[in-house]
Amino acid sequence: MARTQGSHSDITGPRVREAALRLFAQHGYAAVSMRQIAREVGVQAGALYNYTPDKQALLFSLLQGHMDELLAAWEAEPRPQGARDRLEGFVRFHIRFNLARPEAIFISYMELRNLDPENFAVIEALRKRYEGALEEILRDGQTEGAFSVPDTRLASYALIAMLTGVNTWYRAGGRLSIEEVADIYWDMVRKAVSAG
Amino acid sequence: MARTQGSHSDITGPRVREAALRLFAQHGYAAVSMRQIAREVGVQAGALYNYTPDKQALLFSLLQGHMDELLAAWEAEPRPQGARDRLEGFVRFHIRFNLARPEAIFISYMELRNLDPENFAVIEALRKRYEGALEEILRDGQTEGAFSVPDTRLASYALIAMLTGVNTWYRAGGRLSIEEVADIYWDMVRKAVSAG
DNA sequence: AAGCTATCTGAACATGTGTTCAGATCAAGC
DNA sequence: GCTTGATCTGAACACATGTTCAGATAGCTT
């Protein structure tokens, strides 16, 4: 019968995922060995295979877990009436969520090419769903006459790139709080989609 | 006496760099072996060491070469009077230059962490110099009263990320020409830094 | 207290890694 | 036509890689 309490796997499982996430983010998937992950967890390399069928599945599981969290969190957000308020909500949500999970965000953008084709397709579909939410807001705003965005597809790419870029420079404890950063970015986004 | 004509190195040298650039961009530095590069060139792995002291130096040389080209090209651009026109010049230059060298741009952003610390410092300094040019334009525009950008540092990060993001989705032969893309991005940038 | 089984170790496997180097090759310069 | 030396081959080196597995370990269940 399976042990349901005090099992090491309750401890080791998450630790494996945390170590892998941190190391993949720091050095890159290809540059990190299973033995490095194991050392970080305080275990032999073979023990990792109680928690993942192989290295590739470990990467995929991390990315999929992150995308699921992202979509769930976004869909749990309030959905205001006007497109303008929905856009503001998206900007602030994206910055807040991304800065709370820098490693996951990082590997989500950097390690896509290290996914097997089938795994890549799954993650890519999830990402398209998330980015589609932004484009929908832009389209609504265009219809409402609240925005002036001739090409909503392009604009969504541009804004996503801009917002995600926060992760490349933001460091906790710097001169700006997350809310201040979000204020500044929202100001730029607001103007960028306006009639100007 | 060194052969000065018909030497194979005149052919092989560039081919090594091209193969490395393409493979690094496609699979990542850590995931590409010297034997893969050699196979692409049509040579044995040992021969590569006539063209680079080691794998790390090959990556560094590619990145440094690219940054030198980028800075030289930017400094050769015309420098209009007003900050507004200089910003437009920067936006169009950045998009045009980046889309002309997708692989080099890609590894410049993805493979920084695979550089030795000393090499990283060199590349980082070059990149700061380029991004500093944008910030200077924003500062000038703020002084002139042409822009409304309270935090020029942040704004430069935001705009660079947005512009560089073009490379993630643009494919030659798509529905938009490079000039059309530049028009749309310049429109968004112009509005984002305006008084709004 | 005894036994069961999830968990982990430690060694092994086949293959791949970056790098070196003695010797083959072959075009250029005399 | 012979020599010279840049260029390349092919094998070797020491070590790292992902993964497997028989056996040791240890904590829950009865």
PDB file of N, CA, C and O in Angstrom, chain B residues 58-113:
ATOM      1  N   LEU B  58      34.662  31.088 -29.946  1.00  0.00           N
ATOM      2  CA  LEU B  58      33.853  31.165 -31.165  1.00  0.00           C
ATOM      3  C   LEU B  58      32.562  31.923 -30.890  1.00  0.00           C
ATOM      4  O   LEU B  58      32.176  32.837 -31.641  1.00  0.00           O
ATOM      5  N   LEU B  59      31.893  31.576 -29.814  1.00  0.00           N
ATOM      6  CA  LEU B  59      30.676  32.306 -29.439  1.00  0.00           C
ATOM      7  C   LEU B  59      30.978  33.770 -29.190  1.00  0.00           C
ATOM      8  O   LEU B  59      30.291  34.659 -29.724  1.00  0.00           O
ATOM      9  N   PHE B  60      32.009  34.012 -28.409  1.00  0.00           N
ATOM     10  CA  PHE B  60      32.353  35.405 -28.089  1.00  0.00           C
ATOM     11  C   PHE B  60      32.646  36.210 -29.352  1.00  0.00           C
ATOM     12  O   PHE B  60      32.171  37.332 -29.515  1.00  0.00           O
ATOM     13  N   SER B  61      33.401  35.614 -30.238  1.00  0.00           N
ATOM     14  CA  SER B  61      33.764  36.312 -31.471  1.00  0.00           C
ATOM     15  C   SER B  61      32.531  36.649 -32.308  1.00  0.00           C
ATOM     16  O   SER B  61      32.443  37.732 -32.907  1.00  0.00           O
ATOM     17  N   LEU B  62      31.583  35.732 -32.359  1.00  0.00           N
ATOM     18  CA  LEU B  62      30.351  36.000 -33.104  1.00  0.00           C
ATOM     19  C   LEU B  62      29.588  37.170 -32.479  1.00  0.00           C
ATOM     20  O   LEU B  62      29.138  38.077 -33.180  1.00  0.00           O
ATOM     21  N   LEU B  63      29.469  37.142 -31.161  1.00  0.00           N
ATOM     22  CA  LEU B  63      28.713  38.192 -30.490  1.00  0.00           C
ATOM     23  C   LEU B  63      29.412  39.539 -30.611  1.00  0.00           C
ATOM     24  O   LEU B  63      28.771  40.558 -30.887  1.00  0.00           O
ATOM     25  N   GLN B  64      30.726  39.505 -30.418  1.00  0.00           N
ATOM     26  CA  GLN B  64      31.466  40.757 -30.510  1.00  0.00           C
ATOM     27  C   GLN B  64      31.400  41.327 -31.932  1.00  0.00           C
ATOM     28  O   GLN B  64      31.178  42.523 -32.124  1.00  0.00           O
ATOM     29  N   GLY B  65      31.577  40.454 -32.902  1.00  0.00           N
ATOM     30  CA  GLY B  65      31.489  40.903 -34.288  1.00  0.00           C
ATOM     31  C   GLY B  65      30.150  41.545 -34.582  1.00  0.00           C
ATOM     32  O   GLY B  65      30.070  42.602 -35.224  1.00  0.00           O
ATOM     33  N   HIS B  66      29.110  40.919 -34.078  1.00  0.00           N
ATOM     34  CA  HIS B  66      27.777  41.472 -34.311  1.00  0.00           C
ATOM     35  C   HIS B  66      27.581  42.817 -33.633  1.00  0.00           C
ATOM     36  O   HIS B  66      27.046  43.751 -34.231  1.00  0.00           O
ATOM     37  N   MET B  67      28.014  42.926 -32.402  1.00  0.00           N
ATOM     38  CA  MET B  67      27.842  44.199 -31.688  1.00  0.00           C
ATOM     39  C   MET B  67      28.670  45.306 -32.348  1.00  0.00           C
ATOM     40  O   MET B  67      28.219  46.456 -32.422  1.00  0.00           O
ATOM     41  N   ASP B  68      29.845  44.966 -32.822  1.00  0.00           N
ATOM     42  CA  ASP B  68      30.661  45.969 -33.513  1.00  0.00           C
ATOM     43  C   ASP B  68      29.954  46.462 -34.770  1.00  0.00           C
ATOM     44  O   ASP B  68      29.889  47.659 -35.039  1.00  0.00           O
ATOM     45  N   GLU B  69      29.421  45.524 -35.527  1.00  0.00           N
ATOM     46  CA  GLU B  69      28.666  45.889 -36.725  1.00  0.00           C
ATOM     47  C   GLU B  69      27.495  46.793 -36.383  1.00  0.00           C
ATOM     48  O   GLU B  69      27.241  47.803 -37.049  1.00  0.00           O
ATOM     49  N   LEU B  70      26.775  46.384 -35.347  1.00  0.00           N
ATOM     50  CA  LEU B  70      25.585  47.147 -34.940  1.00  0.00           C
ATOM     51  C   LEU B  70      25.958  48.580 -34.586  1.00  0.00           C
ATOM     52  O   LEU B  70      25.355  49.544 -35.086  1.00  0.00           O
ATOM     53  N   LEU B  71      26.985  48.722 -33.750  1.00  0.00           N
ATOM     54  CA  LEU B  71      27.370  50.074 -33.321  1.00  0.00           C
ATOM     55  C   LEU B  71      27.900  50.894 -34.487  1.00  0.00           C
ATOM     56  O   LEU B  71      27.578  52.078 -34.626  1.00  0.00           O
ATOM     57  N   ALA B  72      28.690  50.257 -35.336  1.00  0.00           N
ATOM     58  CA  ALA B  72      29.236  50.987 -36.487  1.00  0.00           C
ATOM     59  C   ALA B  72      28.109  51.445 -37.402  1.00  0.00           C
ATOM     60  O   ALA B  72      28.094  52.590 -37.877  1.00  0.00           O
ATOM     61  N   ALA B  73      27.140  50.542 -37.635  1.00  0.00           N
ATOM     62  CA  ALA B  73      26.026  50.905 -38.515  1.00  0.00           C
ATOM     63  C   ALA B  73      25.209  52.046 -37.918  1.00  0.00           C
ATOM     64  O   ALA B  73      24.788  52.964 -38.624  1.00  0.00           O
ATOM     65  N   TRP B  74      24.983  51.975 -36.608  1.00  0.00           N
ATOM     66  CA  TRP B  74      24.194  53.024 -35.970  1.00  0.00           C
ATOM     67  C   TRP B  74      24.920  54.366 -36.019  1.00  0.00           C
ATOM     68  O   TRP B  74      24.321  55.398 -36.311  1.00  0.00           O
ATOM     69  N   GLU B  75      26.222  54.320 -35.777  1.00  0.00           N
ATOM     70  CA  GLU B  75      26.966  55.585 -35.758  1.00  0.00           C
ATOM     71  C   GLU B  75      27.130  56.155 -37.152  1.00  0.00           C
ATOM     72  O   GLU B  75      27.436  57.348 -37.310  1.00  0.00           O
ATOM     73  N   ALA B  76      26.923  55.334 -38.169  1.00  0.00           N
ATOM     74  CA  ALA B  76      26.994  55.833 -39.545  1.00  0.00           C
ATOM     75  C   ALA B  76      25.658  56.416 -40.006  1.00  0.00           C
ATOM     76  O   ALA B  76      25.569  57.024 -41.074  1.00  0.00           O
ATOM     77  N   GLU B  77      24.624  56.223 -39.203  1.00  0.00           N
ATOM     78  CA  GLU B  77      23.305  56.758 -39.571  1.00  0.00           C
ATOM     79  C   GLU B  77      23.315  58.290 -39.503  1.00  0.00           C
ATOM     80  O   GLU B  77      24.049  58.880 -38.711  1.00  0.00           O
ATOM     81  N   PRO B  78      22.488  58.912 -40.318  1.00  0.00           N
ATOM     82  CA  PRO B  78      22.355  60.363 -40.212  1.00  0.00           C
ATOM     83  C   PRO B  78      21.789  60.738 -38.840  1.00  0.00           C
ATOM     84  O   PRO B  78      21.077  59.956 -38.224  1.00  0.00           O
ATOM     85  N   ARG B  79      22.142  61.931 -38.375  1.00  0.00           N
ATOM     86  CA  ARG B  79      21.726  62.354 -37.034  1.00  0.00           C
ATOM     87  C   ARG B  79      20.921  63.642 -37.163  1.00  0.00           C
ATOM     88  O   ARG B  79      21.486  64.737 -37.158  1.00  0.00           O
ATOM     89  N   PRO B  80      19.600  63.493 -37.310  1.00  0.00           N
ATOM     90  CA  PRO B  80      18.760  64.676 -37.538  1.00  0.00           C
ATOM     91  C   PRO B  80      18.801  65.629 -36.342  1.00  0.00           C
ATOM     92  O   PRO B  80      19.286  65.271 -35.267  1.00  0.00           O
ATOM     93  N   GLN B  81      18.226  66.802 -36.526  1.00  0.00           N
ATOM     94  CA  GLN B  81      18.265  67.816 -35.467  1.00  0.00           C
ATOM     95  C   GLN B  81      17.386  67.457 -34.268  1.00  0.00           C
ATOM     96  O   GLN B  81      17.889  67.277 -33.175  1.00  0.00           O
ATOM     97  N   GLY B  82      16.115  67.362 -34.466  1.00  0.00           N
ATOM     98  CA  GLY B  82      15.200  67.191 -33.331  1.00  0.00           C
ATOM     99  C   GLY B  82      15.200  65.785 -32.768  1.00  0.00           C
ATOM    100  O   GLY B  82      15.527  64.810 -33.459  1.00  0.00           O
ATOM    101  N   ALA B  83      14.834  65.670 -31.492  1.00  0.00           N
ATOM    102  CA  ALA B  83      14.780  64.372 -30.826  1.00  0.00           C
ATOM    103  C   ALA B  83      13.710  63.482 -31.464  1.00  0.00           C
ATOM    104  O   ALA B  83      13.874  62.261 -31.557  1.00  0.00           O
ATOM    105  N   ARG B  84      12.648  64.085 -31.891  1.00  0.00           N
ATOM    106  CA  ARG B  84      11.571  63.323 -32.512  1.00  0.00           C
ATOM    107  C   ARG B  84      12.071  62.585 -33.750  1.00  0.00           C
ATOM    108  O   ARG B  84      11.827  61.389 -33.930  1.00  0.00           O
ATOM    109  N   ASP B  85      12.785  63.292 -34.599  1.00  0.00           N
ATOM    110  CA  ASP B  85      13.293  62.666 -35.816  1.00  0.00           C
ATOM    111  C   ASP B  85      14.397  61.661 -35.502  1.00  0.00           C
ATOM    112  O   ASP B  85      14.545  60.649 -36.183  1.00  0.00           O
ATOM    113  N   ARG B  86      15.174  61.959 -34.483  1.00  0.00           N
ATOM    114  CA  ARG B  86      16.216  60.993 -34.103  1.00  0.00           C
ATOM    115  C   ARG B  86      15.583  59.715 -33.574  1.00  0.00           C
ATOM    116  O   ARG B  86      16.071  58.616 -33.825  1.00  0.00           O
ATOM    117  N   LEU B  87      14.508  59.854 -32.827  1.00  0.00           N
ATOM    118  CA  LEU B  87      13.818  58.661 -32.320  1.00  0.00           C
ATOM    119  C   LEU B  87      13.233  57.850 -33.473  1.00  0.00           C
ATOM    120  O   LEU B  87      13.364  56.620 -33.500  1.00  0.00           O
ATOM    121  N   GLU B  88      12.636  58.544 -34.409  1.00  0.00           N
ATOM    122  CA  GLU B  88      12.106  57.821 -35.574  1.00  0.00           C
ATOM    123  C   GLU B  88      13.234  57.084 -36.299  1.00  0.00           C
ATOM    124  O   GLU B  88      13.084  55.928 -36.694  1.00  0.00           O
ATOM    125  N   GLY B  89      14.373  57.771 -36.413  1.00  0.00           N
ATOM    126  CA  GLY B  89      15.522  57.127 -37.057  1.00  0.00           C
ATOM    127  C   GLY B  89      15.957  55.873 -36.306  1.00  0.00           C
ATOM    128  O   GLY B  89      16.249  54.836 -36.910  1.00  0.00           O
ATOM    129  N   PHE B  90      15.963  55.969 -34.984  1.00  0.00           N
ATOM    130  CA  PHE B  90      16.377  54.819 -34.179  1.00  0.00           C
ATOM    131  C   PHE B  90      15.418  53.641 -34.367  1.00  0.00           C
ATOM    132  O   PHE B  90      15.835  52.498 -34.571  1.00  0.00           O
ATOM    133  N   VAL B  91      14.140  53.927 -34.305  1.00  0.00           N
ATOM    134  CA  VAL B  91      13.137  52.870 -34.444  1.00  0.00           C
ATOM    135  C   VAL B  91      13.287  52.164 -35.791  1.00  0.00           C
ATOM    136  O   VAL B  91      13.346  50.925 -35.854  1.00  0.00           O
ATOM    137  N   ARG B  92      13.364  52.935 -36.838  1.00  0.00           N
ATOM    138  CA  ARG B  92      13.455  52.331 -38.171  1.00  0.00           C
ATOM    139  C   ARG B  92      14.776  51.607 -38.365  1.00  0.00           C
ATOM    140  O   ARG B  92      14.825  50.521 -38.942  1.00  0.00           O
ATOM    141  N   PHE B  93      15.850  52.200 -37.857  1.00  0.00           N
ATOM    142  CA  PHE B  93      17.154  51.540 -37.953  1.00  0.00           C
ATOM    143  C   PHE B  93      17.144  50.209 -37.201  1.00  0.00           C
ATOM    144  O   PHE B  93      17.574  49.184 -37.731  1.00  0.00           O
ATOM    145  N   HIS B  94      16.636  50.218 -35.994  1.00  0.00           N
ATOM    146  CA  HIS B  94      16.660  49.013 -35.156  1.00  0.00           C
ATOM    147  C   HIS B  94      15.889  47.876 -35.819  1.00  0.00           C
ATOM    148  O   HIS B  94      16.367  46.743 -35.904  1.00  0.00           O
ATOM    149  N   ILE B  95      14.704  48.188 -36.302  1.00  0.00           N
ATOM    150  CA  ILE B  95      13.892  47.147 -36.933  1.00  0.00           C
ATOM    151  C   ILE B  95      14.555  46.630 -38.199  1.00  0.00           C
ATOM    152  O   ILE B  95      14.658  45.418 -38.418  1.00  0.00           O
ATOM    153  N   ARG B  96      15.028  47.550 -39.018  1.00  0.00           N
ATOM    154  CA  ARG B  96      15.665  47.158 -40.271  1.00  0.00           C
ATOM    155  C   ARG B  96      16.898  46.295 -40.008  1.00  0.00           C
ATOM    156  O   ARG B  96      17.069  45.222 -40.579  1.00  0.00           O
ATOM    157  N   PHE B  97      17.749  46.762 -39.107  1.00  0.00           N
ATOM    158  CA  PHE B  97      18.993  46.047 -38.816  1.00  0.00           C
ATOM    159  C   PHE B  97      18.720  44.667 -38.209  1.00  0.00           C
ATOM    160  O   PHE B  97      19.318  43.676 -38.608  1.00  0.00           O
ATOM    161  N   ASN B  98      17.818  44.615 -37.264  1.00  0.00           N
ATOM    162  CA  ASN B  98      17.522  43.352 -36.588  1.00  0.00           C
ATOM    163  C   ASN B  98      16.922  42.319 -37.533  1.00  0.00           C
ATOM    164  O   ASN B  98      17.246  41.134 -37.466  1.00  0.00           O
ATOM    165  N   LEU B  99      16.021  42.790 -38.401  1.00  0.00           N
ATOM    166  CA  LEU B  99      15.384  41.826 -39.300  1.00  0.00           C
ATOM    167  C   LEU B  99      16.343  41.341 -40.378  1.00  0.00           C
ATOM    168  O   LEU B  99      16.116  40.289 -40.981  1.00  0.00           O
ATOM    169  N   ALA B 100      17.413  42.066 -40.591  1.00  0.00           N
ATOM    170  CA  ALA B 100      18.396  41.640 -41.585  1.00  0.00           C
ATOM    171  C   ALA B 100      19.336  40.580 -41.027  1.00  0.00           C
ATOM    172  O   ALA B 100      20.006  39.884 -41.782  1.00  0.00           O
ATOM    173  N   ARG B 101      19.409  40.451 -39.705  1.00  0.00           N
ATOM    174  CA  ARG B 101      20.343  39.510 -39.061  1.00  0.00           C
ATOM    175  C   ARG B 101      19.665  38.740 -37.946  1.00  0.00           C
ATOM    176  O   ARG B 101      20.114  38.772 -36.803  1.00  0.00           O
ATOM    177  N   PRO B 102      18.629  38.016 -38.252  1.00  0.00           N
ATOM    178  CA  PRO B 102      17.865  37.383 -37.178  1.00  0.00           C
ATOM    179  C   PRO B 102      18.699  36.455 -36.297  1.00  0.00           C
ATOM    180  O   PRO B 102      18.554  36.467 -35.070  1.00  0.00           O
ATOM    181  N   GLU B 103      19.587  35.660 -36.896  1.00  0.00           N
ATOM    182  CA  GLU B 103      20.366  34.722 -36.069  1.00  0.00           C
ATOM    183  C   GLU B 103      21.272  35.452 -35.090  1.00  0.00           C
ATOM    184  O   GLU B 103      21.362  35.078 -33.913  1.00  0.00           O
ATOM    185  N   ALA B 104      21.983  36.446 -35.581  1.00  0.00           N
ATOM    186  CA  ALA B 104      22.911  37.169 -34.710  1.00  0.00           C
ATOM    187  C   ALA B 104      22.165  37.841 -33.567  1.00  0.00           C
ATOM    188  O   ALA B 104      22.604  37.806 -32.412  1.00  0.00           O
ATOM    189  N   ILE B 105      21.022  38.422 -33.887  1.00  0.00           N
ATOM    190  CA  ILE B 105      20.215  39.054 -32.847  1.00  0.00           C
ATOM    191  C   ILE B 105      19.775  38.028 -31.820  1.00  0.00           C
ATOM    192  O   ILE B 105      19.853  38.241 -30.603  1.00  0.00           O
ATOM    193  N   PHE B 106      19.355  36.899 -32.339  1.00  0.00           N
ATOM    194  CA  PHE B 106      18.848  35.846 -31.458  1.00  0.00           C
ATOM    195  C   PHE B 106      19.907  35.404 -30.452  1.00  0.00           C
ATOM    196  O   PHE B 106      19.664  35.393 -29.243  1.00  0.00           O
ATOM    197  N   ILE B 107      21.078  35.073 -30.933  1.00  0.00           N
ATOM    198  CA  ILE B 107      22.092  34.594 -29.984  1.00  0.00           C
ATOM    199  C   ILE B 107      22.601  35.727 -29.095  1.00  0.00           C
ATOM    200  O   ILE B 107      23.015  35.490 -27.975  1.00  0.00           O
ATOM    201  N   SER B 108      22.517  36.952 -29.583  1.00  0.00           N
ATOM    202  CA  SER B 108      22.950  38.072 -28.741  1.00  0.00           C
ATOM    203  C   SER B 108      22.081  38.207 -27.503  1.00  0.00           C
ATOM    204  O   SER B 108      22.516  38.730 -26.478  1.00  0.00           O
ATOM    205  N   TYR B 109      20.843  37.764 -27.603  1.00  0.00           N
ATOM    206  CA  TYR B 109      19.964  37.871 -26.447  1.00  0.00           C
ATOM    207  C   TYR B 109      19.884  36.565 -25.668  1.00  0.00           C
ATOM    208  O   TYR B 109      19.627  36.554 -24.476  1.00  0.00           O
ATOM    209  N   MET B 110      20.126  35.451 -26.334  1.00  0.00           N
ATOM    210  CA  MET B 110      19.911  34.156 -25.692  1.00  0.00           C
ATOM    211  C   MET B 110      21.175  33.574 -25.082  1.00  0.00           C
ATOM    212  O   MET B 110      21.090  32.790 -24.128  1.00  0.00           O
ATOM    213  N   GLU B 111      22.296  33.887 -25.625  1.00  0.00           N
ATOM    214  CA  GLU B 111      23.506  33.157 -25.227  1.00  0.00           C
ATOM    215  C   GLU B 111      24.433  33.966 -24.338  1.00  0.00           C
ATOM    216  O   GLU B 111      25.560  33.551 -24.074  1.00  0.00           O
ATOM    217  N   LEU B 112      23.951  35.092 -23.853  1.00  0.00           N
ATOM    218  CA  LEU B 112      24.787  35.910 -22.968  1.00  0.00           C
ATOM    219  C   LEU B 112      25.221  35.117 -21.737  1.00  0.00           C
ATOM    220  O   LEU B 112      26.342  35.239 -21.267  1.00  0.00           O
ATOM    221  N   ARG B 113      24.322  34.290 -21.241  1.00  0.00           N
ATOM    222  CA  ARG B 113      24.637  33.556 -20.009  1.00  0.00           C
ATOM    223  C   ARG B 113      25.654  32.453 -20.234  1.00  0.00           C
ATOM    224  O   ARG B 113      26.149  31.870 -19.282  1.00  0.00           O
TER     225      ARG B 113
END
